[in-house]
PDB file of C-alpha atoms and ligand atoms in Angstrom:
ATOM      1  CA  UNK N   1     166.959  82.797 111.804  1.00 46.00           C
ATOM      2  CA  UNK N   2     168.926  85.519 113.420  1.00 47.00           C
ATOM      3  CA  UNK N   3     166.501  87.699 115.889  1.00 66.00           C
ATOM      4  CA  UNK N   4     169.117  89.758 117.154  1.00 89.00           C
ATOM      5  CA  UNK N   5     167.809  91.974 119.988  1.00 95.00           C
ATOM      6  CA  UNK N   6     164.870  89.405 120.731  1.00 97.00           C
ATOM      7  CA  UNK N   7     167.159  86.358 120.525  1.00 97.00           C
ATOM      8  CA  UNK N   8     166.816  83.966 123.400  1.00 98.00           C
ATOM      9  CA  UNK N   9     169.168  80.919 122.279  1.00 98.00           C
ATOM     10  CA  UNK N  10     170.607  79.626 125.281  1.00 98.00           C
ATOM     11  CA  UNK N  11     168.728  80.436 127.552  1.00 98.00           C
ATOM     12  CA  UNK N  12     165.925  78.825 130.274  1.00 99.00           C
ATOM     13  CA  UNK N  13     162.316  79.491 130.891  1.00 99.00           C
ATOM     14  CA  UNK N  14     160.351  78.528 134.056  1.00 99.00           C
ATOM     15  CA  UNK N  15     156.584  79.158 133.046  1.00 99.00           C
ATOM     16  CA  UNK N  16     153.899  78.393 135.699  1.00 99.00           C
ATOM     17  CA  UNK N  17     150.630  77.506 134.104  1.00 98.00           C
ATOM     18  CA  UNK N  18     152.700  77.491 131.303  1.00 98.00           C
ATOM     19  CA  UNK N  19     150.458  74.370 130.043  1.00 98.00           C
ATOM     20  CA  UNK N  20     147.619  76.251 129.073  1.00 98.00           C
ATOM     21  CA  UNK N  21     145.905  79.639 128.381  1.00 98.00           C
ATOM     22  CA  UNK N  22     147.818  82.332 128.607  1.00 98.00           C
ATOM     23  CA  UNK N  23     151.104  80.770 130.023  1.00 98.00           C
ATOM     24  CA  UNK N  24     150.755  78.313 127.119  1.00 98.00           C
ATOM     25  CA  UNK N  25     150.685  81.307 124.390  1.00 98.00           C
ATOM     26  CA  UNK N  26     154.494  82.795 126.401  1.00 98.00           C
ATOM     27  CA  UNK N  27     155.635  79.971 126.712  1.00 99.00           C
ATOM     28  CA  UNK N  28     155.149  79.400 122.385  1.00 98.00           C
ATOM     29  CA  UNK N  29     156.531  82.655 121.618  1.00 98.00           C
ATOM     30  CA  UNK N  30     159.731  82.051 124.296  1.00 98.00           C
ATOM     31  CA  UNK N  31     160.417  78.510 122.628  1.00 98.00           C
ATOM     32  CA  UNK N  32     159.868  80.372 118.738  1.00 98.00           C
ATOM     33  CA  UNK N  33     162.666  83.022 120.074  1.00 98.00           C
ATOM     34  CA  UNK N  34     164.983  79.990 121.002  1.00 98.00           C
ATOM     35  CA  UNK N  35     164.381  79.636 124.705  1.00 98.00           C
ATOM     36  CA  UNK N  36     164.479  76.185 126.286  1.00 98.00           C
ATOM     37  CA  UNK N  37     161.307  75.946 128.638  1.00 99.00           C
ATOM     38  CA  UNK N  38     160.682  74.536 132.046  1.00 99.00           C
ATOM     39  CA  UNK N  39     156.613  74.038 131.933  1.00 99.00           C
ATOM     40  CA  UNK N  40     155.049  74.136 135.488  1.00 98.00           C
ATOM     41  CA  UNK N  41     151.458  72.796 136.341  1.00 98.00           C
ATOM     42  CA  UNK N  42     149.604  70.081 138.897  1.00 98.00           C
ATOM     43  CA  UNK N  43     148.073  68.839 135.740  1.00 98.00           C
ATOM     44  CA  UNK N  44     150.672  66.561 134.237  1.00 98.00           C
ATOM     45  CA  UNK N  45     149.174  65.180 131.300  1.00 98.00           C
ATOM     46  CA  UNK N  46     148.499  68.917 130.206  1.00 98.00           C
ATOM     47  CA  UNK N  47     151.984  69.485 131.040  1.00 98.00           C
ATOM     48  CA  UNK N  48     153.025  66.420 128.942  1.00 98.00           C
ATOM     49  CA  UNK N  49     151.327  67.687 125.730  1.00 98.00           C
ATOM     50  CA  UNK N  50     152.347  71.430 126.265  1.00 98.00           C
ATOM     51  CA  UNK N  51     156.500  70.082 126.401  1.00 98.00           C
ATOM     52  CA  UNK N  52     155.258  67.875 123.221  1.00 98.00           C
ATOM     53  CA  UNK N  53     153.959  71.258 121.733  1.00 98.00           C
ATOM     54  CA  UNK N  54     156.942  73.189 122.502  1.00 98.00           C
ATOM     55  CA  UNK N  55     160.079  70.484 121.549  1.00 98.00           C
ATOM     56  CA  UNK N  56     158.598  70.276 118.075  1.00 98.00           C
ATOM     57  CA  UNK N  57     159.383  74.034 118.104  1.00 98.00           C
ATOM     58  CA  UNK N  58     162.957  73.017 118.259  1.00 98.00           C
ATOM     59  CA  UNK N  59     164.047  73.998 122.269  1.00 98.00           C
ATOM     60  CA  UNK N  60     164.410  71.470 125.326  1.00 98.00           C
ATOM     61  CA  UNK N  61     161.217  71.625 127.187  1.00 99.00           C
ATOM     62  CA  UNK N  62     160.504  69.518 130.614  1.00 98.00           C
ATOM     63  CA  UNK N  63     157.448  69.080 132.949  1.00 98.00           C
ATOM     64  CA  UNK N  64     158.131  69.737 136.506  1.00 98.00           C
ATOM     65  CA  UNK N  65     154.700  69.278 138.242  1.00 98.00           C
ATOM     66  CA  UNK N  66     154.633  71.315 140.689  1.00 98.00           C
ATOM     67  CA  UNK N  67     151.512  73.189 143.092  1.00 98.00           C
ATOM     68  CA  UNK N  68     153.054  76.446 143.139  1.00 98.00           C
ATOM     69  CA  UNK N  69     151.778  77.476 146.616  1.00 98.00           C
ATOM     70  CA  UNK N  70     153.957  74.930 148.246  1.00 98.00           C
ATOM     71  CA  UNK N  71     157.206  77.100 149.292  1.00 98.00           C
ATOM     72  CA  UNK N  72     159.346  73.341 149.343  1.00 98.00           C
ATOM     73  CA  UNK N  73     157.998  72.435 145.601  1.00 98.00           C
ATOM     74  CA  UNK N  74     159.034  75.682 144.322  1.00 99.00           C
ATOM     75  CA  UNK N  75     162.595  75.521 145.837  1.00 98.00           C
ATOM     76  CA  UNK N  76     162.414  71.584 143.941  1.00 98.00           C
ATOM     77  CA  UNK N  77     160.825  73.056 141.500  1.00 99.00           C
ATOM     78  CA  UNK N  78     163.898  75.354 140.865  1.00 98.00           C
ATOM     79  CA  UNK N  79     166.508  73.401 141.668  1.00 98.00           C
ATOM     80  CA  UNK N  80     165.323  70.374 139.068  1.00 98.00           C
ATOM     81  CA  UNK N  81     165.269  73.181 136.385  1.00 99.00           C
ATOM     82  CA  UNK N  82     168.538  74.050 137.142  1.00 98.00           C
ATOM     83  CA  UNK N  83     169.645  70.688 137.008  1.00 98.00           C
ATOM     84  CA  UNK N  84     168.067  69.956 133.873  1.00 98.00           C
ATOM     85  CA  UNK N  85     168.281  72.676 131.643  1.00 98.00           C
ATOM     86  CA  UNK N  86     171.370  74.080 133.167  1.00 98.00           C
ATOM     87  CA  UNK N  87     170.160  77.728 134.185  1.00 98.00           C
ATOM     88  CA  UNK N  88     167.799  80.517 134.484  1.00 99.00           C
ATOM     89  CA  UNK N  89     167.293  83.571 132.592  1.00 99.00           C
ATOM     90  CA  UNK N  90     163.595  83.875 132.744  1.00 99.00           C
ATOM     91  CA  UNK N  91     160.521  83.681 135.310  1.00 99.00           C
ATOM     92  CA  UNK N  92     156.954  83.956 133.995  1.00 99.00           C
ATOM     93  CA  UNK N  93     154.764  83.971 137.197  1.00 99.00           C
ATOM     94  CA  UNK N  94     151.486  83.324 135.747  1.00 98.00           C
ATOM     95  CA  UNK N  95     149.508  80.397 137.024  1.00 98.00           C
ATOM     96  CA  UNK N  96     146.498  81.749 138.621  1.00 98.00           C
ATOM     97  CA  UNK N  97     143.090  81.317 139.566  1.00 97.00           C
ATOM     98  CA  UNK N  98     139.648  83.144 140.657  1.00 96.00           C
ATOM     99  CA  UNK N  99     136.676  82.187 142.810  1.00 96.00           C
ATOM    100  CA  UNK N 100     133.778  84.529 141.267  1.00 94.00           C
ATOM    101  CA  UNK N 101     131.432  85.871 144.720  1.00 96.00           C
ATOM    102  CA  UNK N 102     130.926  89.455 146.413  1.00 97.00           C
ATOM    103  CA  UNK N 103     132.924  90.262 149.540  1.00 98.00           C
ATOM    104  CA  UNK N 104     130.319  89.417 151.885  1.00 98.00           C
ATOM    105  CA  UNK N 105     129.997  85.986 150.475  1.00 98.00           C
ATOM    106  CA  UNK N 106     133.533  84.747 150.201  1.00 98.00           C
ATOM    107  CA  UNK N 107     135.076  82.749 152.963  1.00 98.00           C
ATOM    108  CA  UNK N 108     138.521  82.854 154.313  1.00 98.00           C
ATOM    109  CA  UNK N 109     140.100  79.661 152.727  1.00 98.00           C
ATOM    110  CA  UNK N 110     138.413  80.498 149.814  1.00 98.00           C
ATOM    111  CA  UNK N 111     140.347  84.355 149.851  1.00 98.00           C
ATOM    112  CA  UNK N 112     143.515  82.467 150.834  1.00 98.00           C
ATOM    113  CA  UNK N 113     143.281  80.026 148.649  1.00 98.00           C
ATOM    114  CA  UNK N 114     143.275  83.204 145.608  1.00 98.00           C
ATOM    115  CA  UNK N 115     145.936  85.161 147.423  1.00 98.00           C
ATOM    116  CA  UNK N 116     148.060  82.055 147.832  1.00 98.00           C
ATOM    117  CA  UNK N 117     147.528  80.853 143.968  1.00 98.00           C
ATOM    118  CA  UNK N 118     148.092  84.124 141.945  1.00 98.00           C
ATOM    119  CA  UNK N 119     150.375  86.416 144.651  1.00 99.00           C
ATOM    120  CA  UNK N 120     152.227  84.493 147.344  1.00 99.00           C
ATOM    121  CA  UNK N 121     152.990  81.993 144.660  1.00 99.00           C
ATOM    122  CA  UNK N 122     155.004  85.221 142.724  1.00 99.00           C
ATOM    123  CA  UNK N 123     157.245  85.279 145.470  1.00 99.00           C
ATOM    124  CA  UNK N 124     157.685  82.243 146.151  1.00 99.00           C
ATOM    125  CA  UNK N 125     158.662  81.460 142.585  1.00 99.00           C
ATOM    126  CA  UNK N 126     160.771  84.798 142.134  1.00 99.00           C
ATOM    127  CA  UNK N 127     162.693  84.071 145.499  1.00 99.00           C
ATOM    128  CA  UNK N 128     163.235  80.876 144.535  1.00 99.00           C
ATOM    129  CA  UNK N 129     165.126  81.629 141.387  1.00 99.00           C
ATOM    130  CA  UNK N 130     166.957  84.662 142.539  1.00 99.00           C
ATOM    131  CA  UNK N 131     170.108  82.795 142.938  1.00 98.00           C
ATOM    132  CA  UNK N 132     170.247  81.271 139.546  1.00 98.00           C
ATOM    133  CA  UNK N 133     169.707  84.264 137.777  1.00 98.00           C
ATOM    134  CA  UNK N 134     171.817  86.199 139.695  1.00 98.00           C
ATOM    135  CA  UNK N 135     174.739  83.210 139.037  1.00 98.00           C
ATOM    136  CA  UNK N 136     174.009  83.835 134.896  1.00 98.00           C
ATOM    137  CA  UNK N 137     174.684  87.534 135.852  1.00 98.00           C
ATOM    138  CA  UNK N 138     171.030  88.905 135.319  1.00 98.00           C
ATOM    139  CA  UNK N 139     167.418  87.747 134.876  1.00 98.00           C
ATOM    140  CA  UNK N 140     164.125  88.784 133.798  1.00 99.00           C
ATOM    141  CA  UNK N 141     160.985  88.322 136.054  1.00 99.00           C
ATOM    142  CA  UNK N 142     157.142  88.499 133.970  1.00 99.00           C
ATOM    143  CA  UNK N 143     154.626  88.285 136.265  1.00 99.00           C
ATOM    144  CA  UNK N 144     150.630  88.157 135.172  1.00 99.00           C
ATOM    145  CA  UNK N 145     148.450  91.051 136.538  1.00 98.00           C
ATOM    146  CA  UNK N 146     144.643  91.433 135.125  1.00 98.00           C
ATOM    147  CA  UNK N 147     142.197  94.653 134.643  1.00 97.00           C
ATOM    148  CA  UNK N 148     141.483  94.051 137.845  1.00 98.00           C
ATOM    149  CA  UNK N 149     144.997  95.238 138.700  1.00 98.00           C
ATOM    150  CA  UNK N 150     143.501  98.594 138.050  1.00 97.00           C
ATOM    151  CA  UNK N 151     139.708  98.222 137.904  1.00 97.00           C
ATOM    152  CA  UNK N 152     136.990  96.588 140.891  1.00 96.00           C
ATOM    153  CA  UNK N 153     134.734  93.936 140.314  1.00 90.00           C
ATOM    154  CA  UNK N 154     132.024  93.129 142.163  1.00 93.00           C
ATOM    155  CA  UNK N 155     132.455  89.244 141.785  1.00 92.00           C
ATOM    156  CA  UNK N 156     136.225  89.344 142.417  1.00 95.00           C
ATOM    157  CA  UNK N 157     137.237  90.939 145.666  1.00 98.00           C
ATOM    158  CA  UNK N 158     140.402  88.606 146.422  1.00 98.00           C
ATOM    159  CA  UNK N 159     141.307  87.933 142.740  1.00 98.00           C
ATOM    160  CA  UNK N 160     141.504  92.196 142.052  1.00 98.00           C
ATOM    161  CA  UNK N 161     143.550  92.399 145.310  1.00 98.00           C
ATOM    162  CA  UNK N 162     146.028  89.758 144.026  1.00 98.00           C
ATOM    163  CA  UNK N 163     146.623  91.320 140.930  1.00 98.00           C
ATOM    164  CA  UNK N 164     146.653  94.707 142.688  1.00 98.00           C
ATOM    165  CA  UNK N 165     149.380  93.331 145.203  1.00 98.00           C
ATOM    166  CA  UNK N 166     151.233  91.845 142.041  1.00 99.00           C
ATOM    167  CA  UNK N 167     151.819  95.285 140.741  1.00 98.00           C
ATOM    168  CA  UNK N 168     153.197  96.410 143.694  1.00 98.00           C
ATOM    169  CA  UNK N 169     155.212  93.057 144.169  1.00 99.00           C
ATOM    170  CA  UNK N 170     156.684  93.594 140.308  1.00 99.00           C
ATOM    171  CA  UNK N 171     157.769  97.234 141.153  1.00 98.00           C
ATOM    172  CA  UNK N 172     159.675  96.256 144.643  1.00 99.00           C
ATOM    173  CA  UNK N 173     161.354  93.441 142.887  1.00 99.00           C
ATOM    174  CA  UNK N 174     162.537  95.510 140.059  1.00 99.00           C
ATOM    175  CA  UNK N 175     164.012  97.986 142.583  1.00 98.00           C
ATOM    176  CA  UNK N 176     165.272  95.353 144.518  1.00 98.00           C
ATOM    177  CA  UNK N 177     166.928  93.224 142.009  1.00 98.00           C
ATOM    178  CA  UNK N 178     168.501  96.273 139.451  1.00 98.00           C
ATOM    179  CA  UNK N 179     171.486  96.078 140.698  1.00 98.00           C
ATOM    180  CA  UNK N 180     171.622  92.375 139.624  1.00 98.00           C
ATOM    181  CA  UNK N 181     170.517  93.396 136.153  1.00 98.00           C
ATOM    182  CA  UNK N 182     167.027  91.752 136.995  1.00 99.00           C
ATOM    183  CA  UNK N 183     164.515  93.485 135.389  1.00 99.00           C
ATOM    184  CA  UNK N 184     160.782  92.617 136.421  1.00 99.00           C
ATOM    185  CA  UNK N 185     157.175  93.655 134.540  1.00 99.00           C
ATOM    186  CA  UNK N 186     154.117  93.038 134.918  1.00 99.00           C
ATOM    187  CA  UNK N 187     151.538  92.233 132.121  1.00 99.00           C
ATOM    188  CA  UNK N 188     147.816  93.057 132.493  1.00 98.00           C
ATOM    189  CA  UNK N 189     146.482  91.274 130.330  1.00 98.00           C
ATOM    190  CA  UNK N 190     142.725  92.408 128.995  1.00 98.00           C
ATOM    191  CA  UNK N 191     139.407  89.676 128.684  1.00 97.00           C
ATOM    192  CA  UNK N 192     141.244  86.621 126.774  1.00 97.00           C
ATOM    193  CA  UNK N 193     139.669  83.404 125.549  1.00 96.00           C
ATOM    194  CA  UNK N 194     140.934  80.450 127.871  1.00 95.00           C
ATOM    195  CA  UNK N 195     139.497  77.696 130.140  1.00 91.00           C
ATOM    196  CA  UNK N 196     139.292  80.495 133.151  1.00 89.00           C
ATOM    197  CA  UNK N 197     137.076  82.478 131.035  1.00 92.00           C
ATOM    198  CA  UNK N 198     135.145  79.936 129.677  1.00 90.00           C
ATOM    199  CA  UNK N 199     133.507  79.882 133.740  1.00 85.00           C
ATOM    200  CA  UNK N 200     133.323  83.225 133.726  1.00 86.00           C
ATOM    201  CA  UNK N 201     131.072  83.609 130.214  1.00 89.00           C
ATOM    202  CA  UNK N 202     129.042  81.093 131.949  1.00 87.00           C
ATOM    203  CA  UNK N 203     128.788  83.092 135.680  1.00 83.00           C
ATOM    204  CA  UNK N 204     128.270  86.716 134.886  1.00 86.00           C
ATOM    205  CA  UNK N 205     125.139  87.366 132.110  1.00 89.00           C
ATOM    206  CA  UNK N 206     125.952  89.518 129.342  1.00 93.00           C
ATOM    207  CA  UNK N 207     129.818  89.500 129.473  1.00 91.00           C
ATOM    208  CA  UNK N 208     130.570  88.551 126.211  1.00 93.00           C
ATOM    209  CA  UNK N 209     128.908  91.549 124.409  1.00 94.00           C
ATOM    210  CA  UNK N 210     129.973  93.845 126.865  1.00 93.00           C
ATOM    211  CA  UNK N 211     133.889  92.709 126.431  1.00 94.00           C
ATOM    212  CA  UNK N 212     133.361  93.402 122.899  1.00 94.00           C
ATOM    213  CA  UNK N 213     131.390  96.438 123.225  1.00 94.00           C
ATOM    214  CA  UNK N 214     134.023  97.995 125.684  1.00 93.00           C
ATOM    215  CA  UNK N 215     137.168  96.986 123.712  1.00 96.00           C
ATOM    216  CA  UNK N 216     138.297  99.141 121.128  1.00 96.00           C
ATOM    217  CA  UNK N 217     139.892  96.319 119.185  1.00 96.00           C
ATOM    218  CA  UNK N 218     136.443  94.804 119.120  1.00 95.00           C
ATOM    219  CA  UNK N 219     137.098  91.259 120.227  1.00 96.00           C
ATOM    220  CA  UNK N 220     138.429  89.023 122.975  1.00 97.00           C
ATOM    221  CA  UNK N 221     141.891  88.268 123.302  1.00 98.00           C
ATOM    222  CA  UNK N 222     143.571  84.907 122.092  1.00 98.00           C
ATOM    223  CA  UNK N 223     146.636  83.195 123.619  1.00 98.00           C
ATOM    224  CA  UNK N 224     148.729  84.133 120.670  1.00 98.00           C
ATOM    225  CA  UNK N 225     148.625  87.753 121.598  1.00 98.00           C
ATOM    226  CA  UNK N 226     150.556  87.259 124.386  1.00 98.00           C
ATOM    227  CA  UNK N 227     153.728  85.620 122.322  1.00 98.00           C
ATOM    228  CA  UNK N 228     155.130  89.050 121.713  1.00 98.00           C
ATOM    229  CA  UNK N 229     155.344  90.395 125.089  1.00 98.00           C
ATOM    230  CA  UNK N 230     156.663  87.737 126.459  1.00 99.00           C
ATOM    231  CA  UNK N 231     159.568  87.742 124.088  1.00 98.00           C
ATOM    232  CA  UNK N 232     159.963  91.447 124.666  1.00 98.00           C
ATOM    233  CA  UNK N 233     159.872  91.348 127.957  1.00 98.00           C
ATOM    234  CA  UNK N 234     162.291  88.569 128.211  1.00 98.00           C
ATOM    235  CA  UNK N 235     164.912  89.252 125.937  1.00 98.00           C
ATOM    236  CA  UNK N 236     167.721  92.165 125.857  1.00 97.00           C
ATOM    237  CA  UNK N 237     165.125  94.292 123.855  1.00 97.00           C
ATOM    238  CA  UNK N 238     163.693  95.272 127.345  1.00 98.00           C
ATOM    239  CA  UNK N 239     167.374  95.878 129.244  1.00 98.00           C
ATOM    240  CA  UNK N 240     166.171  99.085 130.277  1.00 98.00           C
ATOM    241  CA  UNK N 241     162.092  98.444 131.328  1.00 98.00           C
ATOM    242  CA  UNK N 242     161.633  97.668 134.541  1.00 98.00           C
ATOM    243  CA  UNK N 243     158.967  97.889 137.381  1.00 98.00           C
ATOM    244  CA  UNK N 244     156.295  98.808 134.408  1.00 99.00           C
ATOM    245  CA  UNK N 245     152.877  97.175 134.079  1.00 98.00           C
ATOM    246  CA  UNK N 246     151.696  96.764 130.269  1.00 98.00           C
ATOM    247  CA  UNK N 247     148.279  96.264 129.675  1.00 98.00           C
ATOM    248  CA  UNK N 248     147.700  93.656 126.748  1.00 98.00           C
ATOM    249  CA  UNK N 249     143.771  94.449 126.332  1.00 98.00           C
ATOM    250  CA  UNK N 250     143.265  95.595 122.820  1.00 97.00           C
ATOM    251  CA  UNK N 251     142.452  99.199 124.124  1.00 97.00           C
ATOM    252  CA  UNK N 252     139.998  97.849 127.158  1.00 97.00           C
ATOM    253  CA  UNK N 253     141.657  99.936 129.956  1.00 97.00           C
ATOM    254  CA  UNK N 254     141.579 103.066 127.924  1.00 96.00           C
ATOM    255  CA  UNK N 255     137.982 102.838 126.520  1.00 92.00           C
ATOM    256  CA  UNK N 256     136.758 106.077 128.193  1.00 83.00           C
TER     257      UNK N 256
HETATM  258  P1  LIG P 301     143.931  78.996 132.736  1.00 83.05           P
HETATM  259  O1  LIG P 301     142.928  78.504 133.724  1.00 83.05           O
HETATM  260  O2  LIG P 301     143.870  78.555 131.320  1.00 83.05           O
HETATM  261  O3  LIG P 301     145.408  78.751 133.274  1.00 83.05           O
HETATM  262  C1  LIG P 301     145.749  78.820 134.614  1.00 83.05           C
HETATM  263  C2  LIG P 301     147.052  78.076 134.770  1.00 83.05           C
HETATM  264  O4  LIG P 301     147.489  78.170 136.131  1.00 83.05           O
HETATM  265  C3  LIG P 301     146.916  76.611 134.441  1.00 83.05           C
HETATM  266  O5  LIG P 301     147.985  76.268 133.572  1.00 83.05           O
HETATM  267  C4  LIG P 301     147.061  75.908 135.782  1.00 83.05           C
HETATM  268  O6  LIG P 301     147.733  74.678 135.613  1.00 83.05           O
HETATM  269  C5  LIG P 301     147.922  76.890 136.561  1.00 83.05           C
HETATM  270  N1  LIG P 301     147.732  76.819 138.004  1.00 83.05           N
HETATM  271  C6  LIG P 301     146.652  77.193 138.729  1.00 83.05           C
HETATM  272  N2  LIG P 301     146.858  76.960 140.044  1.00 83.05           N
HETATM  273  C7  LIG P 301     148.103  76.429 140.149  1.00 83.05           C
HETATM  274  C8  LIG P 301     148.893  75.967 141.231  1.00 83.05           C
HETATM  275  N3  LIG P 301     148.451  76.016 142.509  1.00 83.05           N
HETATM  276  N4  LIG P 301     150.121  75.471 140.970  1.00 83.05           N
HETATM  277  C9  LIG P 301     150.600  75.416 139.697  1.00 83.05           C
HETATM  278  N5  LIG P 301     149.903  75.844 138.641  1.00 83.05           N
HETATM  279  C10 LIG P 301     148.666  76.334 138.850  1.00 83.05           C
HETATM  280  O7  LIG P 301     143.810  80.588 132.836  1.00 83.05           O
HETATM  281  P2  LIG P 301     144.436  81.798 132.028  1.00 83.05           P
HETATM  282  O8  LIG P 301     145.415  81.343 131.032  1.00 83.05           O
HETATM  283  O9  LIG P 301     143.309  82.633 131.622  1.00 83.05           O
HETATM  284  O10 LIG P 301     145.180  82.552 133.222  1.00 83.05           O
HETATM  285  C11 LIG P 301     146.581  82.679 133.320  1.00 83.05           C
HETATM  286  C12 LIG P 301     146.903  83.924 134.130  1.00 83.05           C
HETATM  287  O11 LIG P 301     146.388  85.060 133.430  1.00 83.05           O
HETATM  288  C13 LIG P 301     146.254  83.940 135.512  1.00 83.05           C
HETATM  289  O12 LIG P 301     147.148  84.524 136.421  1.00 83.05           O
HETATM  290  C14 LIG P 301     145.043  84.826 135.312  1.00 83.05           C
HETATM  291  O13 LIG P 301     144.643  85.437 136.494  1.00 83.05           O
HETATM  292  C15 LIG P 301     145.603  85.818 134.321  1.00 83.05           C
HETATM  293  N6  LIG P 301     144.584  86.557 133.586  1.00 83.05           N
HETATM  294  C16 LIG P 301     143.748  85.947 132.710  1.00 83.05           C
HETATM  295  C17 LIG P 301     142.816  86.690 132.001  1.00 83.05           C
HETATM  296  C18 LIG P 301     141.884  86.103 131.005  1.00 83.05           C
HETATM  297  O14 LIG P 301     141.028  86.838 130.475  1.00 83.05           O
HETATM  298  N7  LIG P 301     141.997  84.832 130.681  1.00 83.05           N
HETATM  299  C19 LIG P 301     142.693  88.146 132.213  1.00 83.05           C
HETATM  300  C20 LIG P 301     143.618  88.679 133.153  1.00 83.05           C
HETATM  301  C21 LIG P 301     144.529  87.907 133.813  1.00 83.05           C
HETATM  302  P3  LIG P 301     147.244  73.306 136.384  1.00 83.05           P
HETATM  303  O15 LIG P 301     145.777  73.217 136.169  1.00 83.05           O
HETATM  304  O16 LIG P 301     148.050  72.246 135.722  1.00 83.05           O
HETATM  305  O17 LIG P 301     147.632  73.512 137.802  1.00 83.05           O
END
């Protein structure tokens, strides 16, 4: 099939958390555009199954398990990509996680642990790969922000100020980087069905019906939705976006 602007034949994926959830759902949509796919997790059987997934899609696709708040796994982490699949066009920093209690309950490992998993990891990954994409002569960085890039919560006091932080981290890296025809966005994505909000149905009363009551699109989001993005946001269809944060929500953020 010829995709033209959105065609990504050649070239190399690093996904983190790209094994399930939402990661999983970019990581489909890279593979269906043509892009071979580096799949990065702790969880290696999940990782195993997610490179079966994607190979049957027709692209190279490796596991390299890897905790991505350990700076000297990332650089490995990197480097074994490179080795393997040759290059790298494409960064999805999206492995993440969130510890639900109010800011006067949360301790400090528990706040690091948050800030470490879904922000420092962003750089670590994105400085990581610099070199390599700036050897292929460009690069595109997608990194995962939340509502709670732009909204409080109550329950979520280090989680909002990672995704906050990952804003501003997106937009310094795209001004950093433009010059090496590296262009970095941020997706926020809305309330979507995976194993991290599974815990949260369960934690907070009532937060089903009020997702769907507050979306315009009147359900929650699937993994699927985020196929399209990713391939925009990856491929030469988005040469000239850069330091912009999309909200994928089905309408949530604008819901006045
Ligand atoms: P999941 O729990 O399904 O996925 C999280 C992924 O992150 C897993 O693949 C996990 O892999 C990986 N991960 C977590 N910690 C680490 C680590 N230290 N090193 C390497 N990988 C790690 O959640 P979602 O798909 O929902 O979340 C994905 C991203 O989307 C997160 O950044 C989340 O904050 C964001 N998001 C999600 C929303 C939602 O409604 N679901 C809304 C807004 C944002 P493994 O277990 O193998 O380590």
């Amino acid at each position: 099939m010829k995709k033209g602007l959105f065609d990504l034949s050649g070239k190399v994926a690093i996904v983190t958390g790209g094994n399930g959830g939402i990661g999983f759902g970019m990581a489909q949509g890279l593979a269906d555009a043509g892009a071979d796919i580096a799949v990065v997790g702790r969880n290696e059987t999940k990782s195993i199954a997610a490179v079966t997934e994607l190979k049957a899609r027709g692209v190279r696709a490796i596991s390299v398990t890897t905790d991505v708040t350990d700076k000297d796994a990332v650089v490995a982490m990197v480097e074994r990509t490179v080795r393997e699949l040759g290059r790298i066009d494409i960064l999805v920093n999206n492995a993440g996680i969130n510890i639900r209690k109010p800011p006067h309950a949360l301790d400090i490992a528990e706040w690091d642990s948050v800030i470490r998993t879904n922000l420092t990891s962003a750089f670590l990954c994105s400085q990581a790969a610099y070199p390599a994409m700036k050897q292929v002569g460009g690069g595109k960085i997608i990194n995962i922000g939340s509502m709670l890039s732009i909204f409080g919560a109550s329950f979520a006091p280090a989680y909002a100020a990672s995704k906050g932080g990952i804003v501003q981290f997106t937009r310094s890296c795209a001004v950093a980087w433009a010059a090496d025809n590296i262009q970095a966005n941020a997706v926020l994505p809305g309330w979507i069905d995976t194993d991290l909000t599974t815990r949260a149905r369960e934690q907070i009363e009532g937060l089903h019906e009020k997702v769907l009551g507050r979306s315009p699109a009147a359900r929650w989001g699937a993994i699927a939705d985020f196929a399209g993005i990713a391939v925009f946001l990856a491929s030469p269809a988005s040469d000239f976006v850069t330091g912009a944060a999309i909200p994928v929500d089905g309408g949530f953020s604008i819901m006045g």
